[in-house]
Coordinates of C-alpha atoms in Angstrom, one line a residue:
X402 CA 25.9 26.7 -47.3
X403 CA 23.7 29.3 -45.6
X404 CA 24.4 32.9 -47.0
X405 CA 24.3 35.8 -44.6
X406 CA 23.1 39.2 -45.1
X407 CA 27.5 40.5 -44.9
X408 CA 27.7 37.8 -47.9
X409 CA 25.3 39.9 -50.1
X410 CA 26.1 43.7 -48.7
X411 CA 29.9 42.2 -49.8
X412 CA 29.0 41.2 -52.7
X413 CA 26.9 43.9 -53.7
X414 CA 29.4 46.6 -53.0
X415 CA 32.1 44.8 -55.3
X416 CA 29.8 45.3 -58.0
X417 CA 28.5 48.9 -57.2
X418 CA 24.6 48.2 -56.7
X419 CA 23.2 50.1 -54.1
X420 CA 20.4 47.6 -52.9
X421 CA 17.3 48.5 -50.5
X422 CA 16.9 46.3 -47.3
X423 CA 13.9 44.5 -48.9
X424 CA 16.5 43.7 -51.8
X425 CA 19.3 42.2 -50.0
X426 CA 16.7 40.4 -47.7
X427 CA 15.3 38.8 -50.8
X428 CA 19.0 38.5 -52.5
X429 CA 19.8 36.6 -49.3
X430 CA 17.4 34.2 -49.3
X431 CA 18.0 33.9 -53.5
X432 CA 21.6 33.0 -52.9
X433 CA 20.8 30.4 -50.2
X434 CA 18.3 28.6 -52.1
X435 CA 20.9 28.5 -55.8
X436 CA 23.6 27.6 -53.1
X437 CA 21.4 24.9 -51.7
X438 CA 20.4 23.3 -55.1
X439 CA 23.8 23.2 -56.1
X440 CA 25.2 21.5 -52.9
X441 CA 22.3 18.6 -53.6
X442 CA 23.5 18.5 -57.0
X443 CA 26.8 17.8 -56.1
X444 CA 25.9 14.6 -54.3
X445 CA 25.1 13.3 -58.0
X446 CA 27.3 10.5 -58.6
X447 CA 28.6 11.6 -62.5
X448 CA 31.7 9.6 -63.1
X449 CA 30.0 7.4 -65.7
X450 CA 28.4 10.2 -67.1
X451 CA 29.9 11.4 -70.4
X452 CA 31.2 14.8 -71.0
X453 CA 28.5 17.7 -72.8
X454 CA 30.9 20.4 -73.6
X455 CA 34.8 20.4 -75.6
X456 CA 37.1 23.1 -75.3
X457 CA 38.5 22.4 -79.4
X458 CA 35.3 22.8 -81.9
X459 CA 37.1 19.3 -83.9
X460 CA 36.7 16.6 -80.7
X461 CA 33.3 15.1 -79.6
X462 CA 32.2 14.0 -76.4
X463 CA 30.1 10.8 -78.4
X464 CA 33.8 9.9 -79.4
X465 CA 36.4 10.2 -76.5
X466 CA 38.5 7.4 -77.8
X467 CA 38.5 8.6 -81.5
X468 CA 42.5 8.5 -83.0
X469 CA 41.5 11.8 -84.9
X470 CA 44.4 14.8 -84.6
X471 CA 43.1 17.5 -82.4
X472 CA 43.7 20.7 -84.3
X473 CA 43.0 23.7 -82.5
X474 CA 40.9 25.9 -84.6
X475 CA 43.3 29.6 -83.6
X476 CA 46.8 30.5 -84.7
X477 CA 49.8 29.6 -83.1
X478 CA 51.3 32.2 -80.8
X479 CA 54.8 33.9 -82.2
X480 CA 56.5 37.2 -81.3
X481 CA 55.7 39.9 -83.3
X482 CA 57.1 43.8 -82.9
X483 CA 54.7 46.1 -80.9
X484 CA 53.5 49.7 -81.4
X485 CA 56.1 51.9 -80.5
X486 CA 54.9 54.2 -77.6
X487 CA 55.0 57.5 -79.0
X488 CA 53.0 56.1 -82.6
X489 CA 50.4 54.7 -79.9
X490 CA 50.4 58.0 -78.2
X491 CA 49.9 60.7 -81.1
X492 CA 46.3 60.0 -82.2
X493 CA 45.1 60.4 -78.5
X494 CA 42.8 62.8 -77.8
X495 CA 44.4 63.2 -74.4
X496 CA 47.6 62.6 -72.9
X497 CA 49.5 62.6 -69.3
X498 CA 53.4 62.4 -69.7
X499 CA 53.5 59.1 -71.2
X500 CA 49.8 57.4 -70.9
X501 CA 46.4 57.7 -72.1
X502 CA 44.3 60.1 -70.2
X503 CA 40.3 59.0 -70.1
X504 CA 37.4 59.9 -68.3
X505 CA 36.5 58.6 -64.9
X506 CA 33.6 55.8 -65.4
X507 CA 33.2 55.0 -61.5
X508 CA 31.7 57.1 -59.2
X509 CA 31.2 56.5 -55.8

């Protein structure tokens, strides 16, 4: 995948950086060459390759067809009441009407 200079001014602006012409040259070519290395890697045959990484702490990759339970180590979800609005509302420092009024954190 070859990644164009738009790719990286794109990119850049989504996460605010203001980069100098040197940068995004060099960012440009950075991107390319991860982008490049990863496209070899996925040539890799790996569908004999075991698993490194389990989403549940109890399971093992070294033990796929172990009979163990799986028991997820969080709570089960249920409903429980919410803060009423107005209890949320009183400590704030500020208010508008109904919401939480904070200070802007993004210039541009």
């Amino acid at each position: 995948m070859k990644v164009a200079e738009k790719d990286v001014a794109y990119a850049a602006d989504l996460a605010n950086l203001e980069l100098t012409a040197e940068e995004r040259a060099r960012m440009v070519k950075d991107l390319d060459s991860i982008l490049s290395y990863i496209d070899r890697l996925n040539e890799l045959d790996t569908s004999n390759v075991p698993p490194m990484a389990q989403v549940f702490a109890n399971t093992s990759a070294a033990e796929p067809s172990s009979n163990k339970p799986v028991t997820p180590p969080w709570r089960e979800d249920s409903l429980q009441a919410s803060l009423p609005h107005g209890e949320a509302l009183r400590n704030a420092p500020a208010k508008d009407k109904d919401f939480f009024k904070v200070p802007k954190v993004i210039e541009r």
